[in-house]
Coordinates of C-alpha atoms in Angstrom, one line a residue:
X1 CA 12.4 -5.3 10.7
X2 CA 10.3 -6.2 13.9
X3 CA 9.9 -4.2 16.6
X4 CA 9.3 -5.4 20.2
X5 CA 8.7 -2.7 22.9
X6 CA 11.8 0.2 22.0
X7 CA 14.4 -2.9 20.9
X8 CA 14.5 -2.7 17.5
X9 CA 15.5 -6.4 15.7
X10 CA 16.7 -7.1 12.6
X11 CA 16.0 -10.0 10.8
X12 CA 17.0 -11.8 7.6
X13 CA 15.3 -10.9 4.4
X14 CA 12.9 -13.2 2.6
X15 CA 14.7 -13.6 -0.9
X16 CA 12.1 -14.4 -3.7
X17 CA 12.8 -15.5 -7.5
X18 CA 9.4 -14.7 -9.0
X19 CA 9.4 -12.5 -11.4
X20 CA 12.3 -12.5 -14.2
X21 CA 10.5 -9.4 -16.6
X22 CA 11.7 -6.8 -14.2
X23 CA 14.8 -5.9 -16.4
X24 CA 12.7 -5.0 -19.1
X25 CA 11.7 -1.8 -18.2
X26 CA 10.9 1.7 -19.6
X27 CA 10.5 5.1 -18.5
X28 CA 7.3 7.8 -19.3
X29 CA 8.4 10.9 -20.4
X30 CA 8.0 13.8 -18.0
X31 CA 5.5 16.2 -19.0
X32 CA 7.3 19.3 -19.6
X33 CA 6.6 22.1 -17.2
X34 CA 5.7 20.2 -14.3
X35 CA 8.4 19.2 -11.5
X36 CA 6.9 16.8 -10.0
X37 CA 5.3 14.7 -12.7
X38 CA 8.1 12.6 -13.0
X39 CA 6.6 9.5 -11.0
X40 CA 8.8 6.7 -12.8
X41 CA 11.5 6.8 -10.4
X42 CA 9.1 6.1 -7.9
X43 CA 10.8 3.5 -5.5
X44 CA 10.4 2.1 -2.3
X45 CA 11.9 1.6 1.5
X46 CA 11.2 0.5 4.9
X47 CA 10.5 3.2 7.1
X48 CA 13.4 3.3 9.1
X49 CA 16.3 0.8 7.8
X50 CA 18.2 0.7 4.6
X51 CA 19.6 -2.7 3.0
X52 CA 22.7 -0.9 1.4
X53 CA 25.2 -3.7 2.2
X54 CA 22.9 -6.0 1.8
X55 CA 21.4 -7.9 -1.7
X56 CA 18.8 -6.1 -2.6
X57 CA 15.4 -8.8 -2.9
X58 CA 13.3 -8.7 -6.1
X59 CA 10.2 -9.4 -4.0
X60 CA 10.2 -8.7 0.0
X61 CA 7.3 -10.2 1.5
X62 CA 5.9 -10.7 5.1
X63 CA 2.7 -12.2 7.4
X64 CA 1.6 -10.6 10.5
X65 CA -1.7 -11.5 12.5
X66 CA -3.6 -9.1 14.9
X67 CA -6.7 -9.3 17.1
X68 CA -8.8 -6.1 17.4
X69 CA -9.2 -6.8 21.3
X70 CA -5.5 -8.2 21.8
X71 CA -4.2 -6.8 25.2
X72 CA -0.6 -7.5 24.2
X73 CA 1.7 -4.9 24.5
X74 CA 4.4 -6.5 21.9
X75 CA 5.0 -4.0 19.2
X76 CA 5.8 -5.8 16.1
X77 CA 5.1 -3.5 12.7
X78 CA 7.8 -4.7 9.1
X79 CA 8.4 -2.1 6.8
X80 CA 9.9 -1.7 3.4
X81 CA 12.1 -4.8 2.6
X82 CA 10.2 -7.3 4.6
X83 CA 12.3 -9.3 7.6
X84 CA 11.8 -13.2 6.8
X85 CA 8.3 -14.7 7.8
X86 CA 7.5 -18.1 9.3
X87 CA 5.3 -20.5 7.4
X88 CA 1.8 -19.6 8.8
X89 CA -0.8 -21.1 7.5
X90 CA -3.2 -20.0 5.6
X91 CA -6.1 -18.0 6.9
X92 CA -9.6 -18.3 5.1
X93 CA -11.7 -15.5 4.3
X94 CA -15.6 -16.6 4.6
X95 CA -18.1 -15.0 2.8
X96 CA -21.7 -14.4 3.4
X97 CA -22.2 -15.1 -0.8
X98 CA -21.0 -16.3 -3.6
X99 CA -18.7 -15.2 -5.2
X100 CA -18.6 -13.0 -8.3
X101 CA -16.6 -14.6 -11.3
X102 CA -14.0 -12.3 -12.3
X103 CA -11.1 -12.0 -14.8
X104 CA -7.5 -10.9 -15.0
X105 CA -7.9 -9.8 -18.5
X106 CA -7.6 -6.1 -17.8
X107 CA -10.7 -4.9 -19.1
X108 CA -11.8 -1.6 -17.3
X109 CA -15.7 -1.8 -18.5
X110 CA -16.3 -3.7 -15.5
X111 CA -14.3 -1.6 -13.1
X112 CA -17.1 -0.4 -11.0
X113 CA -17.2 0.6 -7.6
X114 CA -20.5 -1.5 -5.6
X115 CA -22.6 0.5 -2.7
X116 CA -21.2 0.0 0.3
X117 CA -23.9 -1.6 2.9
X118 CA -24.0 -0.1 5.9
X119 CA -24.3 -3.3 7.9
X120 CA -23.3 -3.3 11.8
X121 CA -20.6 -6.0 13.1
X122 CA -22.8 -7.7 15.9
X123 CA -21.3 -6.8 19.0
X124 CA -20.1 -10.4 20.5
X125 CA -18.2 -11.0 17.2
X126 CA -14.1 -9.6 17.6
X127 CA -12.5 -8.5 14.4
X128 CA -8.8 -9.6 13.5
X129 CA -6.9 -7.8 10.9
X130 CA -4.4 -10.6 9.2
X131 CA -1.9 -8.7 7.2
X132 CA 0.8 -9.5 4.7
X133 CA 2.9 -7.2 2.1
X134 CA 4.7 -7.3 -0.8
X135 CA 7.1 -4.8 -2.2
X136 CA 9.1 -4.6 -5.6
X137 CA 11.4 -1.8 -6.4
X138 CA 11.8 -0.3 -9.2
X139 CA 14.5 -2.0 -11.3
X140 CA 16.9 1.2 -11.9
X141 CA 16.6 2.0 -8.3
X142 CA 16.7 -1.6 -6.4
X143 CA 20.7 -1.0 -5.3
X144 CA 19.4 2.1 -3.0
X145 CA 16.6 0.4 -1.9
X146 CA 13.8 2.8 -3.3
X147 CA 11.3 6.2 -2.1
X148 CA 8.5 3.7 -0.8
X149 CA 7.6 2.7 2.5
X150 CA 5.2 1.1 4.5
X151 CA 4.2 -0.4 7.7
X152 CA 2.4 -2.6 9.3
X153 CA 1.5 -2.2 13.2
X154 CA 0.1 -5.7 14.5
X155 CA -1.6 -5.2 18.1
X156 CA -2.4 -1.6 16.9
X157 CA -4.1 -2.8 14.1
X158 CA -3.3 -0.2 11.6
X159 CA -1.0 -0.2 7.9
X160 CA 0.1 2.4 6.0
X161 CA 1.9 3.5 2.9
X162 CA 3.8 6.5 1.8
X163 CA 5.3 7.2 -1.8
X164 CA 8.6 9.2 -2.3
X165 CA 8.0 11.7 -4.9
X166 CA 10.5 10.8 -7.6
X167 CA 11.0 14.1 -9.3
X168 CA 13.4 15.0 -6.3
X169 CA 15.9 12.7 -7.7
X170 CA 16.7 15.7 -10.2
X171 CA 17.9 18.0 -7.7
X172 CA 20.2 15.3 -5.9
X173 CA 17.3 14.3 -3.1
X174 CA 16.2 11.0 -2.3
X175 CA 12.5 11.3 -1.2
X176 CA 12.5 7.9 -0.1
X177 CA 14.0 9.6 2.7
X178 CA 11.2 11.3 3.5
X179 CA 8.7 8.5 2.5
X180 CA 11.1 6.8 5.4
X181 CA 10.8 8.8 8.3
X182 CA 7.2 10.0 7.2
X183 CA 6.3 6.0 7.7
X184 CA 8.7 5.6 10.9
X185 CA 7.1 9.0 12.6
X186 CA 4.0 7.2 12.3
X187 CA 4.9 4.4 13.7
X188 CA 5.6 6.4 16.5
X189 CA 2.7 8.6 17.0
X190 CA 0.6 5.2 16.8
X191 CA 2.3 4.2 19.9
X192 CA 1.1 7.3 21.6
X193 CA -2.4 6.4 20.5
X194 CA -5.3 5.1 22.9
X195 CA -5.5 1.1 22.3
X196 CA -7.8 0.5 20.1
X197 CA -8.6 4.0 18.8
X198 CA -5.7 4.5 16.6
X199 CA -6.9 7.5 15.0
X200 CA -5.2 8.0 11.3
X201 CA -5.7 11.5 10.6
X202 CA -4.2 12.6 14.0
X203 CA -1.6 10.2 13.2
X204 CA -0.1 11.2 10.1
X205 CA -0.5 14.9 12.0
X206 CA 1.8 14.1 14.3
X207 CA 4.0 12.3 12.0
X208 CA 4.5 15.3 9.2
X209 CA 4.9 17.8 12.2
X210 CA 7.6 15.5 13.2
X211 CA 9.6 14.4 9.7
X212 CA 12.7 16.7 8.8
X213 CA 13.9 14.8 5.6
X214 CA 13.9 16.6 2.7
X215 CA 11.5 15.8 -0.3
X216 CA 8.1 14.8 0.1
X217 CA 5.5 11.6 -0.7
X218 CA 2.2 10.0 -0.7
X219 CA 0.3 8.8 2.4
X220 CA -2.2 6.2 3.2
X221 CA -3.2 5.3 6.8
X222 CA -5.5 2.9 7.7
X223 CA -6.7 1.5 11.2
X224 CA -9.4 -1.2 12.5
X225 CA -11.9 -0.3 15.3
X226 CA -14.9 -2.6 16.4
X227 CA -16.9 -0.5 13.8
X228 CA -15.4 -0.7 11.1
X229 CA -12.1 0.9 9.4
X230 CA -11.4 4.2 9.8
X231 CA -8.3 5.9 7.4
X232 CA -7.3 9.0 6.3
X233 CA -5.3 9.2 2.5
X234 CA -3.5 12.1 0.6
X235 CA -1.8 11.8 -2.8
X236 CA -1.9 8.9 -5.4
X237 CA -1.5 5.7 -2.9
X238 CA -5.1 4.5 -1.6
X239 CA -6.6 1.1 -1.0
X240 CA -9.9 -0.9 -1.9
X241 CA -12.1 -2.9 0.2
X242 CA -12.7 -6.3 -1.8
X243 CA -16.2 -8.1 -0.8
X244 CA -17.1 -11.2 -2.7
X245 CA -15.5 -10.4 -5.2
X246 CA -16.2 -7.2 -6.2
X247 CA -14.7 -3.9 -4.8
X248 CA -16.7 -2.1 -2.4
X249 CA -14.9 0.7 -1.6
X250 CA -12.0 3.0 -3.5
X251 CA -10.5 5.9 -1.9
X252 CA -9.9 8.5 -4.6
X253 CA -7.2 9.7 -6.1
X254 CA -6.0 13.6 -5.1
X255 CA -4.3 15.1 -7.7
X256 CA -3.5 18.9 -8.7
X257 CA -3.0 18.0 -12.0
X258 CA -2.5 14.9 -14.2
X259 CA 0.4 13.2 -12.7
X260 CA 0.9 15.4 -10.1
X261 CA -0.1 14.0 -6.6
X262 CA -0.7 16.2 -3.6
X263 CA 2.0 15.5 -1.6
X264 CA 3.4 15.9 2.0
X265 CA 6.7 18.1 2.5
X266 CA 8.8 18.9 5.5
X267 CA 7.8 21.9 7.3
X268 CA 4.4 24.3 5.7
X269 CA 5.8 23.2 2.3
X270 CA 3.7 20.9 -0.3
X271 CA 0.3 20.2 0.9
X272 CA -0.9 19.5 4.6
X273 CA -2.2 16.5 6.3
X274 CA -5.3 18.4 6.5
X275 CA -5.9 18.1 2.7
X276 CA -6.1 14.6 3.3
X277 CA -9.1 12.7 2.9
X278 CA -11.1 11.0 5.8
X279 CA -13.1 7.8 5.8
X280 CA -15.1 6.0 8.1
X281 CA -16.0 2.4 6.1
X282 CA -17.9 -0.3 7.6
X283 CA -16.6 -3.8 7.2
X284 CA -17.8 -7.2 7.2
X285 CA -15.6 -10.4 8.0
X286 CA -14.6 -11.7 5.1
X287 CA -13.9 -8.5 3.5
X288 CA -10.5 -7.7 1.7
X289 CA -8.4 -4.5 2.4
X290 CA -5.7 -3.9 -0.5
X291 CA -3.6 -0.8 0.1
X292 CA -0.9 0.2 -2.1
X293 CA 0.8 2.9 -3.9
X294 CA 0.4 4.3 -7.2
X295 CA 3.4 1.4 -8.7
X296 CA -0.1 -0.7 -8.1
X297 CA -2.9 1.3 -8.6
X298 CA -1.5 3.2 -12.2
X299 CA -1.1 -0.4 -13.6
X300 CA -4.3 -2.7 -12.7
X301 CA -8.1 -1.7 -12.3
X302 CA -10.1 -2.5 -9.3
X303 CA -11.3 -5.3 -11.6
X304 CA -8.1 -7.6 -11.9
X305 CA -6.6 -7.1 -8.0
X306 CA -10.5 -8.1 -6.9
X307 CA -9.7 -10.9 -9.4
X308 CA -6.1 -11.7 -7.5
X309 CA -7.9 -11.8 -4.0
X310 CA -10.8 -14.0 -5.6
X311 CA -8.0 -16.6 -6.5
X312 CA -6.0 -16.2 -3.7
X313 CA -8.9 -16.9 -1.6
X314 CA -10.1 -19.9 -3.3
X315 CA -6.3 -21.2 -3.3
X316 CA -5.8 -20.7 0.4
X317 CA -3.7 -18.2 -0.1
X318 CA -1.9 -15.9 3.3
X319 CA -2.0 -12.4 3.0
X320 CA 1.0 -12.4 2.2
X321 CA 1.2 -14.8 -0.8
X322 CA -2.2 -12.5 -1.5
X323 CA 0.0 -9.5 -1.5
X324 CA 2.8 -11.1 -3.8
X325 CA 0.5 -12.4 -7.0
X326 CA -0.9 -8.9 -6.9
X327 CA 2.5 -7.3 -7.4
X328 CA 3.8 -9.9 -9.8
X329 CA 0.6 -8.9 -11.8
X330 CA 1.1 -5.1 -11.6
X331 CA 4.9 -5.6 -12.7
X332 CA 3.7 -7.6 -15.7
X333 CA 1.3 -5.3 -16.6
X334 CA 3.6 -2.4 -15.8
X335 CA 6.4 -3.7 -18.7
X336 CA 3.6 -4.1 -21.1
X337 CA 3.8 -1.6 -24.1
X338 CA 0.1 -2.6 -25.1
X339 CA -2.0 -3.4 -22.3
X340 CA -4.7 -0.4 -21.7
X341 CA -3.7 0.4 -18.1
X342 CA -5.5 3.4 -15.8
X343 CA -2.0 5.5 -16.1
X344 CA -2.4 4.6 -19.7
X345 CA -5.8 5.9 -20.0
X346 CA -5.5 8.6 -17.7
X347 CA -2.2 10.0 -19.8
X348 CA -5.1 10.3 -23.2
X349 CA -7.4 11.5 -21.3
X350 CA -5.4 14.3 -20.0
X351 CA -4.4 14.3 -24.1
X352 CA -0.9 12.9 -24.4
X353 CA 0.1 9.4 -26.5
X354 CA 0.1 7.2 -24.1
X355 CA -0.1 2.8 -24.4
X356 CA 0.7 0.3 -22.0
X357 CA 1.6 0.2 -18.1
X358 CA 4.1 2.4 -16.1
X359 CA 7.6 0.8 -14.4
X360 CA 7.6 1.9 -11.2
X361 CA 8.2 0.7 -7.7
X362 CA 4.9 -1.7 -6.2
X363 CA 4.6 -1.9 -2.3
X364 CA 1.3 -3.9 -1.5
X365 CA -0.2 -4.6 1.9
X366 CA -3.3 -6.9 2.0
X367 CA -5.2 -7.5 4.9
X368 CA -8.2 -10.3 5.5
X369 CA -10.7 -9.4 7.8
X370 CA -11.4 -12.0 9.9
X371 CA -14.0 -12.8 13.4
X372 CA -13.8 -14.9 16.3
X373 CA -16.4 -14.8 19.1
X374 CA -16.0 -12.9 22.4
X375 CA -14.8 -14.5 25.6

């Protein structure tokens, strides 16, 4: 779905064949006692629209491009299940060094989080946020479309994801619902917001105060300014910054207890935006932002998506296509019995039998971070 001014247009939806393991799929027992453990039925949504007459897509996939000091007014954020996108081509990253050789072989010894150097963007230098997504549903809940959403804001240069809490599903509520409006509201209050100073944590403020749905989810905000990106995140979603190769930067994970994400609700219910957590993170062009829900970050280390961007960018790849090899990864991990996965490790460590990945719904948004000079 695009959005130009207050018209709201509907496109077709991009239709892709990748993956064929998404039928094999299992679920992860609920640990007994807690409500909202139950993240497997996890799925995901545009904020706003729902495909019900429509095929539903394995993969959903879009490109959008945004200058930092754009003066255009056209509003143009996708969500969910993407509209279809035209054949851009592709925009290299540069780098200031070479990079780091990394694997896919989902090793977690190297999975280590760099220092982040505080380096200033030189004045004269305008960034560009170039952003793509990928989403794919959970396969048990593809014909409703999913609980995730997401959105992308082009001239406002912000994204965000949300993640419908799927333990609602028990009590007949759809908390993609929420995720939905949660992600639309936002949308919204980003409109309100002074151009460029989109300020996420005031954002997602206004957006909670203003979502009535029942059930409750995830949220990740992020937003470009000439210093750098600011971003506010609550709950089990989050996103990396990926610099040569290695990740820079990983917002932590909030959780009450193991599998059990803080979590927005309608109303003074659940936890409040305020529990979120705020960041201010310098950036450098070249530099990689991969946001995502938990489908995502419960399945592959920092290691092997920093590995995805590293091809993609040698390849040529767009954000988008970017986006798309990292959820084709996550699903493959995700349907593997055997593969040592952070859910995986985070299930023994909190001391139950746990092996392999978790099926769940992916939504991905990558964005490069790109400069042109001032004029």
């Amino acid at each position: 779905m695009a959005v130009s001014g207050s018209k709201v247009v509907f496109g077709d939806v991009y239709v892709d064949e990748l993956v064929s393991s998404c039928g094999n799929g299992f679920e992860f027992l609920k640990p007994k006692g807690v409500y909202f453990a139950d993240r497997s039925h996890i799925s995901c949504r545009k904020a706003g629209m729902v495909l019900r007459k429509q095929e539903q897509p394995l993969f959903v996939c879009g490109h959008y491009v945004s200058p930092t000091m754009s003066r255009n007014s056209k509003y143009n954020p996708p969500f969910g299940p993407r509209i279809k996108s035209s054949r851009t081509s592709p925009l290299p990253c540069s780098s200031s060094r070479a990079v780091h050789d990394v694997s896919f072989d989902g090793s977690s010894s190297d999975d280590q989080t760099t220092s982040l150097p505080l380096r200033a963007i030189p004045s004269e230098r305008t960034l560009t946020l170039v952003s793509g997504s990928c989403y794919l549903p959970h396969p048990a809940k593809v014909e409703k479309g999913g609980e995730d959403a997401h959105f992308i804001c082009a001239d406002e240069q912000a994204i965000g994801v949300a993640d419908g809490v799927g333990g609602w599903a028990e009590v007949g509520i759809d908390a993609g619902e929420f995720a939905r409006e949660l992600m639309s509201n936002s949308v919204k209050a980003i409109r309100d917001e002074p151009k460029g100073s989109v300020d996420p944590a005031r954002v997602l403020e206004k957006a909670h105060s203003s979502t009535k749905s029942q059930g409750s989810s995830t949220a990740c905000i992020i937003s470009l300014h000439k210093e750098g990106l600011h971003a506010i995140n609550l709950g089990d979603s989050g996103f990396i910054v990926v610099r040569d190769g290695s990740t820079v930067f990983h917002s932590p994970v909030q959780q009450h207890g193991f599998n059990f994400t803080y979590q927005l609700e309608s109303g003074n219910n659940g936890d409040l935006p305020s529990s979120g957590q705020v960041f201010r993170i310098p950036i450098l062009p070249g530099d990689v932002i991969v946001a995502g829900t938990d489908g995502l970050f419960d399945n592959l280390y920092n290691n092997e998506v920093a590995a995805v961007v590293v091809h993609a960018l040698r390849a040529g790849f767009s954000p988008e296509s970017t986006a798309k090899e990292i959820v084709a990864l996550a699903r493959e991990r995700a349907v593997d019995k055997n593969k040592q996965t952070p859910f995986a490790k985070a299930a023994q460590d909190a001391g139950y039998r746990y092996n392999g990945g978790k099926l769940d719904d992916i939504t991905v948004v990558v964005s490069f971070i790109t400069s042109s000079p001032d004029v």
